[in-house]
Every structure is written in structure tokens, then in C-alpha cells.
Amino acid sequence: QKEVEQDPGPLSVPEGAIVSLNCTYSNSAFQYFMWYRQYSRKGPELLMYTYSSGNKEDGRFTAQVDKSSKYISLFIRDSQPSDSATYLCAMSANNAGKSTFGDGTTLTVKP
Amino acid sequence: DGGITQSPKYLFRKEGQNVTLSCEQNLNHDAMYWYRQDPGQGLRLIYYSQIVNDFQKGDIAEGYSVSREKKESFPLTVTSAQKNPTAFYLCASSILGLGDQPQHFGDGTRLSIL
């Protein structure tokens, strides 16, 4: 079983919808949690970076981490067609030297 | 502008041939990484390096080799021993490299077999 499982998608929503993207993990040592957005034929770019449990908000994006349930989420409010991309969760333990990525969820926001 | 440059964008390899993918960063980051991305499989770590002249195998190192002679450069060689090299290859870097800093990615090299 993989250390990080991500809801596979694909996900298709109308413009303006609230989107929820989710990952679960099994390694209790993970303390750093990241969400990346990847457009087609491009490298991933960092969207959100959080440490330990709690919420973090940045504009239309909110990241939630629940370490007790080993569950993280990314919420996108008022989704736009420009949000259409693949979203990757990633996480790492302290002093691990590397991150573990989920397989990604492809999102399409229809005008 | 600081960033990571991967070249070439597209690369074609003949059977039995070694090819080298270039990755250069001007972010002054200590750590560099190579990933392979196949459709529906996310990012799989090939090799990573936390300091110059040192690197570690990732999850799928077989058939690949790397070097880290300079802080800003981390080339990846796909050898003829890699039997299924067709994939999208991504290079990344981060500060330090202890796993607690997010990574910055290049825009990838797409490798195909002729």
C-alpha cells in the first residue's frame, strides 16, 4: 500500500463551484504538507505549504491538515477555468531529505 | 529571474543508447531531485542530492545515473539498462534538503524511444 493516497479523479465542476481535493497518508512522521498545481506539459508549482495540523488560507485556496485522522484537504472557492490542472499533494517528515507525492487529481472547471 | 532550467524539452532515444538530461538552477539551493512522471502515477523519485559530490538513490534508481559536481547542476543519465524510459522527467530543488522545505520544479523533459 502506498504511503500517500490521493483521490484519483478526474473531477469536473462548473465555474464558481467549491472544490475539495483530498489525500490520506499512513506515515505518522509526516509533519510538512504541500499542495502543488501542475498545468499540462509544465512542472508543478507550489500552492500551499503547511506544518502540522490546522488550516491555512491564501485567497481562494484553503489547506486543512488533520494529523489525528492522517487526512489533508485543499479547498478551492469560486473555482475558475484557469484552475483546471492536476493537483498533487506532497508530504515529508522532519530531516527526511525528500517528499512523498500523491498520484494527483485532475480538475476541470467548465465555464 | 531565479529558477530551474531543464533541457532539452523533448528528447528521443534509440534502443541501446544512453542519453543525458540537463538540470541547472540559479536559486542557490542545496538540494536537487530527479523525478519520473508517468500518466496516472504521480511523481516517482529517481535520485536526490543534498550537497555537492553526494547523492542518494530514490525509489526507482535502476537504469539511471547522476552526478553532482557543482551546486547548480544535477544531470541525469538514462542508460540502456532502463528498459522503459519513455516518460516525463522533472528536476526540482529546495533549500537545505531536510525534507521540510517545498521544492521548486523545472518544466520537464519528455523522453521518447524511437
Tab-separated table of C-alpha atoms in Angstrom:
chain	number	residue	atom	x	y	z
A	1	GLN	CA	0.000	0.000	0.000
A	2	LYS	CA	1.231	3.482	-0.843
A	3	GLU	CA	2.234	5.880	1.926
A	4	VAL	CA	0.134	8.629	0.337
A	5	GLU	CA	-3.229	8.008	-1.322
A	6	GLN	CA	-4.903	10.765	-3.295
A	7	ASP	CA	-8.493	10.818	-4.555
A	8	PRO	CA	-7.917	9.817	-8.185
A	9	GLY	CA	-10.484	11.877	-10.023
A	10	PRO	CA	-10.813	13.157	-12.643
A	11	LEU	CA	-13.036	15.870	-11.270
A	12	SER	CA	-15.226	18.134	-13.402
A	13	VAL	CA	-17.120	21.074	-11.894
A	14	PRO	CA	-18.931	24.171	-13.161
A	15	GLU	CA	-17.315	27.569	-12.789
A	16	GLY	CA	-17.939	29.050	-9.336
A	17	ALA	CA	-18.187	25.700	-7.564
A	18	ILE	CA	-16.334	24.824	-4.379
A	19	VAL	CA	-13.795	22.083	-4.982
A	20	SER	CA	-12.455	19.669	-2.390
A	21	LEU	CA	-9.276	17.698	-3.076
A	22	ASN	CA	-8.131	15.089	-0.564
A	23	CYS	CA	-5.213	12.903	0.445
A	24	THR	CA	-4.724	10.324	3.161
A	25	TYR	CA	-1.427	9.015	4.454
A	26	SER	CA	-0.105	6.262	6.662
A	27	ASN	CA	3.234	7.620	7.945
A	28	SER	CA	2.661	9.353	11.282
A	29	ALA	CA	6.100	11.005	10.990
A	30	PHE	CA	4.885	13.345	8.247
A	31	GLN	CA	4.813	16.905	9.560
A	32	TYR	CA	5.088	19.074	6.441
A	33	PHE	CA	2.258	19.123	3.925
A	34	MET	CA	2.207	20.698	0.489
A	35	TRP	CA	-0.147	21.137	-2.419
A	36	TYR	CA	1.214	21.651	-5.911
A	37	ARG	CA	-0.639	22.621	-9.091
A	38	GLN	CA	0.575	21.254	-12.417
A	39	TYR	CA	-0.612	22.537	-15.761
A	40	SER	CA	-0.309	20.291	-18.799
A	41	ARG	CA	3.285	19.864	-20.020
A	42	LYS	CA	4.623	22.024	-17.190
A	43	GLY	CA	6.372	21.375	-13.895
A	44	PRO	CA	4.408	21.505	-10.616
A	45	GLU	CA	4.243	24.823	-8.785
A	46	LEU	CA	3.764	25.211	-5.056
A	47	LEU	CA	0.279	26.337	-3.991
A	48	MET	CA	0.167	25.779	-0.240
A	49	TYR	CA	2.662	24.735	2.441
A	50	THR	CA	1.595	23.884	5.971
A	51	TYR	CA	3.232	22.484	9.061
A	52	SER	CA	1.423	20.064	11.385
A	53	SER	CA	-2.341	20.267	11.920
A	54	GLY	CA	-4.606	23.211	11.216
A	55	ASN	CA	-5.879	25.415	8.438
A	56	LYS	CA	-4.135	27.846	6.132
A	57	GLU	CA	-5.886	30.233	3.777
A	58	ASP	CA	-4.494	32.044	0.733
A	59	GLY	CA	-7.044	33.851	-1.372
A	60	ARG	CA	-9.480	31.305	-2.795
A	61	PHE	CA	-7.411	28.365	-1.518
A	62	THR	CA	-7.619	26.753	1.928
A	63	ALA	CA	-5.453	23.870	3.078
A	64	GLN	CA	-6.526	21.709	6.003
A	65	VAL	CA	-4.456	19.159	7.854
A	66	ASP	CA	-5.880	16.672	10.343
A	67	LYS	CA	-2.956	14.678	11.702
A	68	SER	CA	-5.146	12.628	14.030
A	69	SER	CA	-7.007	11.246	11.006
A	70	LYS	CA	-3.954	11.371	8.691
A	71	TYR	CA	-6.024	13.364	6.214
A	72	ILE	CA	-5.339	16.561	4.296
A	73	SER	CA	-7.569	18.628	2.039
A	74	LEU	CA	-7.338	21.527	-0.363
A	75	PHE	CA	-10.459	23.623	-0.905
A	76	ILE	CA	-10.853	25.952	-3.862
A	77	ARG	CA	-13.630	28.538	-3.601
A	78	ASP	CA	-15.252	30.229	-6.595
A	79	SER	CA	-13.400	27.914	-8.976
A	80	GLN	CA	-12.298	29.359	-12.308
A	81	PRO	CA	-11.479	27.736	-15.656
A	82	SER	CA	-7.860	28.759	-15.006
A	83	ASP	CA	-7.881	26.365	-12.025
A	84	SER	CA	-8.115	23.441	-14.461
A	85	ALA	CA	-4.948	21.456	-13.759
A	86	THR	CA	-3.623	18.422	-11.918
A	87	TYR	CA	-3.250	18.909	-8.166
A	88	LEU	CA	-0.599	16.952	-6.289
A	89	CYS	CA	-0.377	16.565	-2.535
A	90	ALA	CA	3.059	16.000	-1.004
A	91	MET	CA	4.324	15.475	2.498
A	92	SER	CA	7.559	14.937	4.344
A	93	ALA	CA	8.964	14.081	7.724
A	94	ASN	CA	11.496	16.178	9.592
A	95	ASN	CA	15.059	15.590	8.302
A	96	ALA	CA	13.733	13.122	5.714
A	97	GLY	CA	15.616	14.717	2.825
A	98	LYS	CA	12.750	14.059	0.440
A	99	SER	CA	8.984	14.347	-0.007
A	100	THR	CA	6.386	11.718	-0.871
A	101	PHE	CA	3.838	12.677	-3.522
A	102	GLY	CA	0.306	11.542	-4.205
A	103	ASP	CA	-0.634	10.469	-7.728
A	104	GLY	CA	-2.544	13.671	-8.442
A	105	THR	CA	-6.155	14.650	-9.131
A	106	THR	CA	-7.025	16.218	-12.457
A	107	LEU	CA	-9.563	19.024	-12.158
A	108	THR	CA	-11.558	20.588	-14.999
A	109	VAL	CA	-13.576	23.735	-14.324
A	110	LYS	CA	-16.156	24.315	-17.065
A	111	PRO	CA	-17.214	27.874	-17.971
B	1	ASP	CA	14.740	35.625	-12.606
B	2	GLY	CA	15.764	32.674	-10.474
B	3	GLY	CA	14.601	29.254	-11.447
B	4	ILE	CA	15.334	25.788	-12.740
B	5	THR	CA	16.156	25.154	-16.370
B	6	GLN	CA	15.734	21.714	-17.885
B	7	SER	CA	16.945	20.906	-21.364
B	8	PRO	CA	16.080	19.737	-23.856
B	9	LYS	CA	12.292	19.982	-23.684
B	10	TYR	CA	11.889	16.921	-25.910
B	11	LEU	CA	14.404	14.117	-26.364
B	12	PHE	CA	14.380	10.993	-28.483
B	13	ARG	CA	16.478	7.942	-27.748
B	14	LYS	CA	17.349	4.976	-29.895
B	15	GLU	CA	17.380	1.500	-28.420
B	16	GLY	CA	20.648	0.783	-26.586
B	17	GLN	CA	21.637	4.440	-26.341
B	18	ASN	CA	22.446	6.447	-23.231
B	19	VAL	CA	21.058	9.971	-23.009
B	20	THR	CA	21.707	12.781	-20.550
B	21	LEU	CA	19.104	15.246	-19.328
B	22	SER	CA	20.329	18.616	-18.119
B	23	CYS	CA	19.139	20.442	-14.996
B	24	GLU	CA	20.546	23.794	-13.884
B	25	GLN	CA	19.336	26.025	-11.036
B	26	ASN	CA	20.283	29.567	-10.040
B	27	LEU	CA	18.332	29.613	-6.788
B	28	ASN	CA	21.391	28.763	-4.689
B	29	HIS	CA	19.527	25.726	-3.366
B	30	ASP	CA	21.459	22.962	-1.668
B	31	ALA	CA	19.265	20.013	-2.624
B	32	MET	CA	18.279	18.757	-6.049
B	33	TYR	CA	15.961	15.959	-7.146
B	34	TRP	CA	15.004	13.955	-10.215
B	35	TYR	CA	11.516	12.533	-10.671
B	36	ARG	CA	9.842	10.457	-13.317
B	37	GLN	CA	6.175	11.083	-14.084
B	38	ASP	CA	4.057	8.557	-15.962
B	39	PRO	CA	0.351	9.071	-16.695
B	40	GLY	CA	-1.738	8.393	-13.599
B	41	GLN	CA	1.253	7.554	-11.417
B	42	GLY	CA	2.282	10.869	-9.924
B	43	LEU	CA	5.940	11.628	-9.243
B	44	ARG	CA	8.414	8.851	-8.522
B	45	LEU	CA	11.801	9.792	-7.074
B	46	ILE	CA	14.830	8.616	-9.061
B	47	TYR	CA	17.795	10.247	-7.290
B	48	TYR	CA	18.350	13.156	-4.959
B	49	SER	CA	21.339	15.115	-3.725
B	50	GLN	CA	21.616	17.234	-0.603
B	51	ILE	CA	25.154	18.505	-1.137
B	52	VAL	CA	27.776	18.632	-3.857
B	53	ASN	CA	29.530	15.326	-4.601
B	54	ASP	CA	26.904	13.319	-2.729
B	55	PHE	CA	23.626	11.757	-3.866
B	56	GLN	CA	21.202	9.031	-2.824
B	57	LYS	CA	19.034	6.572	-4.716
B	58	GLY	CA	15.325	7.174	-4.720
B	59	ASP	CA	12.574	4.645	-5.266
B	60	ILE	CA	13.317	3.824	-8.926
B	61	ALA	CA	17.082	4.374	-9.442
B	62	GLU	CA	17.749	1.268	-11.543
B	63	GLY	CA	18.829	2.168	-15.080
B	64	TYR	CA	19.671	5.779	-14.163
B	65	SER	CA	22.806	7.584	-13.016
B	66	VAL	CA	23.543	11.106	-11.766
B	67	SER	CA	26.423	13.361	-10.803
B	68	ARG	CA	26.607	16.467	-8.618
B	69	GLU	CA	29.923	18.149	-9.317
B	70	LYS	CA	28.546	21.680	-8.978
B	71	LYS	CA	25.885	23.080	-6.680
B	72	GLU	CA	23.832	24.453	-9.563
B	73	SER	CA	23.902	21.358	-11.802
B	74	PHE	CA	22.441	17.857	-11.438
B	75	PRO	CA	22.425	15.965	-14.769
B	76	LEU	CA	20.558	12.678	-15.142
B	77	THR	CA	21.729	9.924	-17.480
B	78	VAL	CA	19.167	7.426	-18.689
B	79	THR	CA	21.175	4.334	-19.533
B	80	SER	CA	20.399	1.499	-21.930
B	81	ALA	CA	19.661	-0.613	-18.846
B	82	GLN	CA	16.439	1.358	-18.332
B	83	LYS	CA	14.034	-0.756	-20.359
B	84	ASN	CA	11.048	1.570	-20.269
B	85	PRO	CA	12.471	5.103	-20.372
B	86	THR	CA	9.560	6.834	-22.103
B	87	ALA	CA	8.280	9.331	-19.543
B	88	PHE	CA	8.199	12.959	-18.429
B	89	TYR	CA	11.279	13.767	-16.309
B	90	LEU	CA	11.163	16.547	-13.740
B	91	CYS	CA	14.047	18.163	-11.895
B	92	ALA	CA	13.495	20.047	-8.637
B	93	SER	CA	15.487	21.874	-5.985
B	94	SER	CA	14.966	23.026	-2.424
B	95	ILE	CA	16.721	24.896	0.339
B	96	LEU	CA	18.787	22.608	2.570
B	97	GLY	CA	17.160	19.307	1.724
B	98	LEU	CA	15.974	18.010	5.025
B	99	GLY	CA	12.551	17.323	3.581
B	100	ASP	CA	10.839	20.187	5.327
B	101	GLN	CA	11.132	22.749	2.558
B	102	PRO	CA	8.963	22.817	-0.559
B	103	GLN	CA	10.530	22.048	-3.895
B	104	HIS	CA	10.801	24.239	-6.969
B	105	PHE	CA	10.391	22.425	-10.268
B	106	GLY	CA	11.614	22.866	-13.798
B	107	ASP	CA	9.282	22.419	-16.762
B	108	GLY	CA	10.472	18.926	-17.539
B	109	THR	CA	11.979	16.895	-20.366
B	110	ARG	CA	9.813	14.485	-22.307
B	111	LEU	CA	11.834	11.433	-23.366
B	112	SER	CA	10.619	9.085	-26.076
B	113	ILE	CA	12.036	5.949	-27.665
B	114	LEU	CA	12.457	5.890	-31.433
